[in-house]
Coordinates of C-alpha atoms in Angstrom, one line a residue:
X104 CA -23.4 1.5 22.5
X105 CA -26.4 -0.4 23.8
X106 CA -28.7 1.6 21.5
X107 CA -26.4 0.7 18.5
X108 CA -26.9 -3.0 19.2
X109 CA -30.4 -2.6 17.7
X110 CA -28.6 -2.2 14.3
X111 CA -27.5 -5.8 14.5
X112 CA -30.4 -8.3 14.5
X113 CA -28.2 -11.3 15.2
X114 CA -27.5 -9.9 18.7
X115 CA -31.1 -10.2 19.8
X116 CA -30.9 -14.0 19.7
X117 CA -27.2 -14.8 20.2
X118 CA -24.1 -13.8 22.1
X119 CA -21.9 -13.1 19.2
X120 CA -18.2 -13.4 20.0
X121 CA -16.9 -14.1 16.6
X122 CA -16.0 -10.9 14.8
X123 CA -12.5 -12.3 14.2
X124 CA -14.2 -14.7 11.9
X125 CA -16.8 -12.4 10.4
X126 CA -18.1 -9.0 11.2
X127 CA -21.8 -8.4 11.4
X128 CA -24.2 -7.1 8.8
X129 CA -26.4 -4.3 10.1
X130 CA -29.8 -2.8 9.2
X131 CA -28.7 0.4 7.6
X132 CA -26.0 -1.3 5.6
X133 CA -28.6 -3.7 4.3
X134 CA -30.8 -0.7 3.3
X135 CA -27.9 0.8 1.4
X136 CA -27.1 -2.5 -0.4
X137 CA -30.7 -3.0 -1.4
X138 CA -30.9 0.5 -2.8
X139 CA -27.7 -0.1 -4.7
X140 CA -29.0 -3.1 -6.4
X141 CA -32.3 -1.5 -7.2
X142 CA -30.5 1.4 -8.9
X143 CA -28.5 -1.2 -10.9
X144 CA -31.7 -3.1 -11.8
X145 CA -33.3 0.1 -13.2
X146 CA -30.2 1.7 -14.7
X147 CA -28.3 -1.3 -16.1
X148 CA -25.1 -0.2 -17.8
X149 CA -25.9 3.5 -17.2
X150 CA -25.5 2.9 -13.5
X151 CA -21.9 2.2 -14.1
X152 CA -21.2 5.3 -16.2
X153 CA -19.8 7.1 -13.1
X154 CA -18.0 4.0 -11.8
X155 CA -14.5 5.5 -12.1
X156 CA -15.5 8.6 -10.1
X157 CA -17.3 6.5 -7.4
X158 CA -14.4 4.1 -6.9
X159 CA -11.9 7.0 -6.5
X160 CA -14.2 8.4 -3.8
X161 CA -14.0 5.0 -2.1
X162 CA -10.2 5.2 -2.3
X163 CA -10.4 8.7 -0.8
X164 CA -12.6 7.4 2.1
X165 CA -10.2 4.6 2.8
X166 CA -7.2 6.9 2.7
X167 CA -8.8 9.5 4.9
X168 CA -9.9 6.9 7.4
X169 CA -6.3 5.4 7.8
X170 CA -4.1 8.4 7.0
X171 CA -2.9 7.6 3.5
X172 CA -3.0 9.6 0.3
X173 CA -5.7 8.6 -2.2
X174 CA -3.1 8.0 -4.9
X175 CA -1.4 5.5 -2.7
X176 CA -4.6 3.6 -1.9
X177 CA -5.5 0.5 -3.9
X178 CA -8.8 -1.4 -3.8
X179 CA -8.6 -5.2 -3.8
X180 CA -11.1 -8.0 -3.3
X181 CA -9.2 -9.4 -0.2
X182 CA -5.9 -9.1 1.5
X183 CA -4.8 -12.5 0.2
X184 CA -5.4 -11.4 -3.4
X185 CA -3.4 -8.2 -2.9
X186 CA -0.5 -10.0 -1.1
X187 CA -0.2 -12.5 -3.9
X188 CA 0.1 -9.8 -6.5
X189 CA 2.8 -8.1 -4.5
X190 CA 4.7 -11.3 -4.1
X191 CA 4.5 -12.1 -7.8
X192 CA 6.4 -9.0 -8.5
X193 CA 9.2 -9.4 -5.9
X194 CA 12.6 -11.0 -6.5
X195 CA 12.4 -14.6 -5.2
X196 CA 16.0 -14.4 -4.0
X197 CA 14.9 -11.9 -1.3
X198 CA 14.8 -13.3 2.3
X199 CA 11.5 -12.9 4.1
X200 CA 10.9 -12.8 7.9
X201 CA 7.7 -14.4 9.1
X202 CA 6.0 -15.1 12.4
X203 CA 5.9 -18.8 13.2
X204 CA 2.1 -19.0 14.0
X205 CA 0.8 -16.4 11.5
X206 CA -2.2 -16.7 9.3
X207 CA -1.9 -19.3 6.5
X208 CA -2.6 -16.9 3.8
X209 CA 0.5 -14.9 4.9
X210 CA 3.0 -17.7 5.6
X211 CA 1.9 -20.2 2.9
X212 CA 1.5 -17.5 0.4
X213 CA 5.2 -16.8 0.8
X214 CA 6.7 -20.2 1.4
X215 CA 4.8 -21.6 -1.7
X216 CA 6.5 -19.1 -4.0
X217 CA 10.0 -20.1 -3.2
X218 CA 11.3 -17.2 -1.1
X219 CA 14.0 -17.7 1.4
X220 CA 12.3 -17.6 4.8
X221 CA 13.2 -17.2 8.5
X222 CA 11.0 -17.0 11.5
X223 CA 10.4 -15.1 14.7
X224 CA 8.5 -16.9 17.5
X225 CA 5.1 -15.6 18.6
X226 CA 5.1 -15.5 22.4
X227 CA 5.1 -13.0 25.3
X228 CA 8.2 -11.3 24.1
X229 CA 7.3 -11.1 20.4
X230 CA 9.0 -7.8 19.7
X231 CA 12.3 -9.0 21.2
X232 CA 12.1 -12.2 19.1
X233 CA 11.6 -10.1 15.9
X234 CA 14.6 -7.9 16.8
X235 CA 16.7 -11.1 17.4
X236 CA 15.6 -12.7 14.1
X237 CA 16.4 -9.6 12.1
X238 CA 19.9 -9.4 13.7
X239 CA 20.5 -13.0 13.1
X240 CA 19.1 -13.5 9.5
X241 CA 19.2 -10.0 8.0
X242 CA 16.0 -10.3 6.0
X243 CA 15.0 -8.0 3.2
X244 CA 11.2 -8.2 3.9
X245 CA 9.1 -8.6 7.0
X246 CA 5.6 -9.9 6.4
X247 CA 3.2 -10.4 9.3
X248 CA -0.3 -9.9 10.8
X249 CA -0.6 -6.9 13.2
X250 CA -2.8 -9.1 15.4
X251 CA -2.4 -12.9 15.5
X252 CA -5.6 -14.6 14.4
X253 CA -5.4 -17.6 16.9
X254 CA -4.6 -15.9 20.2
X255 CA -4.9 -12.2 19.6
X256 CA -1.3 -11.3 20.4
X257 CA -0.7 -7.8 18.8
X258 CA 2.5 -6.2 17.7
X259 CA 3.2 -2.9 19.4
X260 CA 2.8 -0.1 16.7
X261 CA 5.5 2.0 18.4
X262 CA 7.9 -0.9 18.0
X263 CA 7.3 -0.9 14.3
X264 CA 8.1 2.8 14.1
X265 CA 11.4 2.1 15.9
X266 CA 12.1 -0.9 13.7
X267 CA 11.7 1.1 10.5
X268 CA 13.9 3.8 11.9
X269 CA 16.6 1.3 12.7
X270 CA 16.3 -0.7 9.5
X271 CA 15.1 1.7 6.8
X272 CA 15.8 -0.7 3.9
X273 CA 13.6 -3.4 5.4
X274 CA 10.3 -3.7 3.5
X275 CA 7.6 -4.0 6.1
X276 CA 4.3 -5.5 4.9
X277 CA 1.5 -5.9 7.4
X278 CA -1.9 -7.7 7.3
X279 CA -4.3 -5.5 9.2
X280 CA -7.4 -7.6 8.8
X281 CA -7.7 -8.4 12.5
X282 CA -6.7 -4.9 13.5
X283 CA -8.2 -2.2 11.2
X284 CA -11.3 -0.8 12.8
X285 CA -10.4 -1.5 16.4
X286 CA -8.4 1.6 17.3
X287 CA -7.1 4.9 16.1
X288 CA -4.4 4.4 13.5
X289 CA -2.3 6.6 11.2
X290 CA -0.6 4.7 8.4
X291 CA 1.7 7.5 7.5
X292 CA 3.4 7.5 10.9
X293 CA 3.2 3.7 11.5
X294 CA 6.5 2.6 10.1
X295 CA 4.7 0.2 7.8
X296 CA 5.5 0.3 4.1
X297 CA 2.5 -1.7 2.9
X298 CA -0.7 -2.3 4.9
X299 CA -3.4 -4.6 3.5
X300 CA -6.8 -5.5 4.9
X301 CA -10.0 -7.4 4.1
X302 CA -13.0 -5.4 5.0
X303 CA -15.4 -8.2 6.2
X304 CA -14.3 -8.4 9.8
X305 CA -13.8 -5.4 12.2
X306 CA -14.7 -2.9 9.4
X307 CA -18.1 -4.5 9.0
X308 CA -17.9 -4.0 5.2
X309 CA -19.1 -7.4 4.1
X310 CA -17.3 -9.8 1.9
X311 CA -15.4 -9.1 -1.4
X312 CA -13.7 -5.9 -0.5
X313 CA -10.4 -4.8 0.9
X314 CA -7.5 -2.4 0.3
X315 CA -3.7 -1.9 0.2
X316 CA -2.0 1.3 1.5
X317 CA 1.4 2.1 0.2
X318 CA 4.0 4.4 1.7
X319 CA 5.5 7.1 -0.6
X320 CA 7.2 5.6 -3.7
X321 CA 6.8 2.0 -2.4
X322 CA 4.2 1.2 -5.1
X323 CA 6.7 2.2 -7.8
X324 CA 9.6 0.2 -6.2
X325 CA 7.7 -3.1 -6.0
X326 CA 6.4 -2.9 -9.6
X327 CA 8.3 -5.3 -11.9
X328 CA 10.5 -3.6 -14.6
X329 CA 8.8 -5.7 -17.3
X330 CA 5.4 -4.3 -16.3
X331 CA 6.7 -0.7 -16.5
X332 CA 8.4 -1.3 -19.8
X333 CA 5.3 -2.9 -21.3
X334 CA 3.1 0.0 -20.0
X335 CA 5.3 2.5 -21.8
X336 CA 4.9 0.7 -25.2
X337 CA 1.2 0.3 -25.3
X338 CA -1.6 2.7 -26.2
X339 CA -4.1 1.1 -23.7
X340 CA -5.9 3.3 -21.3
X341 CA -3.9 4.0 -18.1
X342 CA -6.5 2.1 -16.0
X343 CA -5.0 -1.0 -17.5
X344 CA -1.3 -0.1 -17.3
X345 CA -0.9 2.2 -14.2
X346 CA 0.9 1.0 -11.1
X347 CA -2.5 0.7 -9.4
X348 CA -3.9 -1.1 -12.5
X349 CA -1.7 -4.1 -11.7
X350 CA -3.8 -4.6 -8.6
X351 CA -7.2 -3.4 -9.7
X352 CA -7.5 -5.5 -12.8
X353 CA -11.0 -6.4 -14.0
X354 CA -14.2 -4.7 -13.0
X355 CA -14.4 -3.7 -9.3
X356 CA -17.8 -4.3 -7.7
X357 CA -19.5 -1.1 -6.6
X358 CA -21.8 -3.2 -4.4
X359 CA -18.8 -4.5 -2.3
X360 CA -16.7 -1.4 -2.3
X361 CA -19.7 0.8 -1.7
X362 CA -20.5 -1.4 1.4
X363 CA -16.9 -0.8 2.6
X364 CA -17.3 3.0 2.2
X365 CA -20.7 3.0 3.9
X366 CA -19.2 1.1 6.9
X367 CA -16.2 3.4 7.2
X368 CA -18.7 6.3 7.4
X369 CA -20.7 4.3 9.9
X370 CA -17.7 3.7 12.1
X371 CA -16.6 7.3 11.7
X372 CA -20.0 8.5 13.0
X373 CA -19.6 6.4 16.1
X374 CA -16.1 7.7 16.5
X375 CA -12.9 5.6 16.5
X376 CA -11.9 7.0 19.9
X377 CA -15.3 5.7 21.3
X378 CA -14.8 2.3 19.6
X379 CA -11.2 2.0 20.8
X380 CA -12.3 2.8 24.4
X381 CA -15.1 0.3 24.3
X382 CA -12.9 -2.5 22.9
X383 CA -10.2 -1.8 25.4
X384 CA -12.6 -1.9 28.3
X385 CA -14.1 -5.2 27.1
X386 CA -10.7 -6.7 26.5
X387 CA -9.4 -5.8 30.0
X388 CA -12.6 -7.1 31.6
X389 CA -12.5 -10.4 29.6
X390 CA -8.8 -10.9 30.2
X391 CA -9.3 -10.6 34.0
X392 CA -12.3 -12.9 34.1
X393 CA -10.7 -15.6 31.9
X394 CA -7.5 -15.4 33.8
X395 CA -9.3 -16.1 37.1
X396 CA -10.5 -19.4 35.5
X397 CA -6.9 -20.2 34.4
X398 CA -8.0 -20.4 30.7
X399 CA -5.5 -18.1 29.0
X400 CA -2.1 -18.9 27.7
X401 CA 0.9 -17.8 29.8
X402 CA 2.3 -15.8 26.8
X403 CA -0.9 -13.8 26.6
X404 CA -0.7 -13.0 30.4
X405 CA 2.8 -11.8 29.8
X406 CA 1.7 -9.0 27.4
X407 CA 1.1 -5.6 28.8
X408 CA -1.4 -4.7 26.0
X409 CA -3.6 -7.2 24.2
X410 CA -6.2 -7.1 21.5
X411 CA -9.8 -8.2 22.0
X412 CA -9.2 -11.7 20.6
X413 CA -8.6 -14.5 23.2
X414 CA -8.1 -18.3 22.8
X415 CA -9.3 -20.2 25.8
X416 CA -8.5 -23.7 26.8
X417 CA -11.2 -26.0 25.6
X418 CA -12.2 -28.9 23.4
X419 CA -14.9 -29.7 20.8
X420 CA -17.3 -30.6 23.6
X421 CA -17.0 -27.2 25.3
X422 CA -17.3 -25.5 21.9
X423 CA -20.5 -27.5 21.3
X424 CA -21.8 -26.6 24.7
X425 CA -21.3 -22.9 24.1
X426 CA -22.9 -23.2 20.7
X427 CA -26.0 -24.8 22.2
X428 CA -26.3 -21.8 24.5
X429 CA -26.3 -19.5 21.5
X430 CA -22.8 -18.3 22.2
X431 CA -21.0 -18.0 18.8
X432 CA -17.3 -18.5 18.9
X433 CA -14.7 -20.3 16.7
X434 CA -12.6 -23.4 17.3
X435 CA -9.1 -22.3 16.4
X436 CA -5.7 -23.9 17.1
X437 CA -5.9 -25.9 20.3
X438 CA -8.8 -23.9 21.9
X439 CA -11.8 -21.8 21.5
X440 CA -11.4 -18.3 20.2
X441 CA -13.6 -15.5 21.4
X442 CA -13.4 -12.0 19.9
X443 CA -15.1 -8.7 21.1
X444 CA -16.1 -5.7 19.1
X445 CA -17.8 -2.5 20.1
X446 CA -21.3 -4.0 19.9
X447 CA -20.4 -6.5 22.6
X448 CA -21.0 -5.8 26.3
X449 CA -19.8 -6.9 29.7
X450 CA -23.0 -9.0 30.0
X451 CA -21.8 -11.0 26.9
X452 CA -18.6 -11.8 28.8
X453 CA -20.4 -12.6 32.0
X454 CA -22.6 -15.1 30.0
X455 CA -19.6 -16.9 28.7
X456 CA -17.9 -17.0 32.1
X457 CA -21.1 -18.3 33.6
X458 CA -21.4 -21.1 31.1
X459 CA -17.7 -22.0 31.6
X460 CA -18.4 -22.4 35.3
X461 CA -21.5 -24.5 34.6
X462 CA -19.6 -26.7 32.1
X463 CA -16.9 -27.4 34.7

């Protein structure tokens, strides 16, 4: 892992603990992107002649990486764009269960469209709260982030499998932007009906790319009848009228989606088991060190398993102090968020802890 750090120039000058905000660009990806644009410069429109074949290869790469069929994989510019297209096609009389502290693009995206909503509380017993909310409110749809962006509380994937088994008619839509790329994951067996993700964080794909994965027949079920009827009556090419076409409208950028595909290969070559092991070790080390300083929320300490995102007690002055020490974090919620990816080290955590002691 330490040899891999050479791929990321920013790490030579900074302690980067901010992947939850933005994943890092790396040398070999930069080489790929420069070569892409050189080919576009020289080839102009002819460069795009095989665009359809290339984008289908990207779908295949995404599907293979996460355990989803290519035909059920959709390319989108970001999770938020994809979610809004989904929501625009759903019956507004449906009741939606949300998590009370979830990402604004999730919660506001739904409340602003007039759906009936109910909430489950995000705390140390999150799964129990979700079960109780479903029993009380009987929602039709459950939309949530797999990992909470402020404090890193993560839903147990096994719980989602059990939830789907118990409530087969509940449409489960998950945002995996703070999750995908951190551990081994199989969409097919997850219990999730629709998984969306932006590729610029843990997948290191840069901005402007993402994807949606659909369980069998779900894509057909959420497509409005009006769209299907109109598609049958027109002679337009199927790229405009297919079920996928509703999401992939307009020209998809081969630069952005090529970057995503390149990074999926990059992560695969490292090995997801290796990445997961490194992240888990870093997370456990950080949790223990920060707990000794009494800087973590009680609800995080309650959790048996946690992600590699932590929110530590601190104000703007502490945030500025860390920044002045070239420790890059984010000010989120009521504290300072630190997030650890495979390119981080125990030494990075030690440096933060040392500065927290010095600040005190």
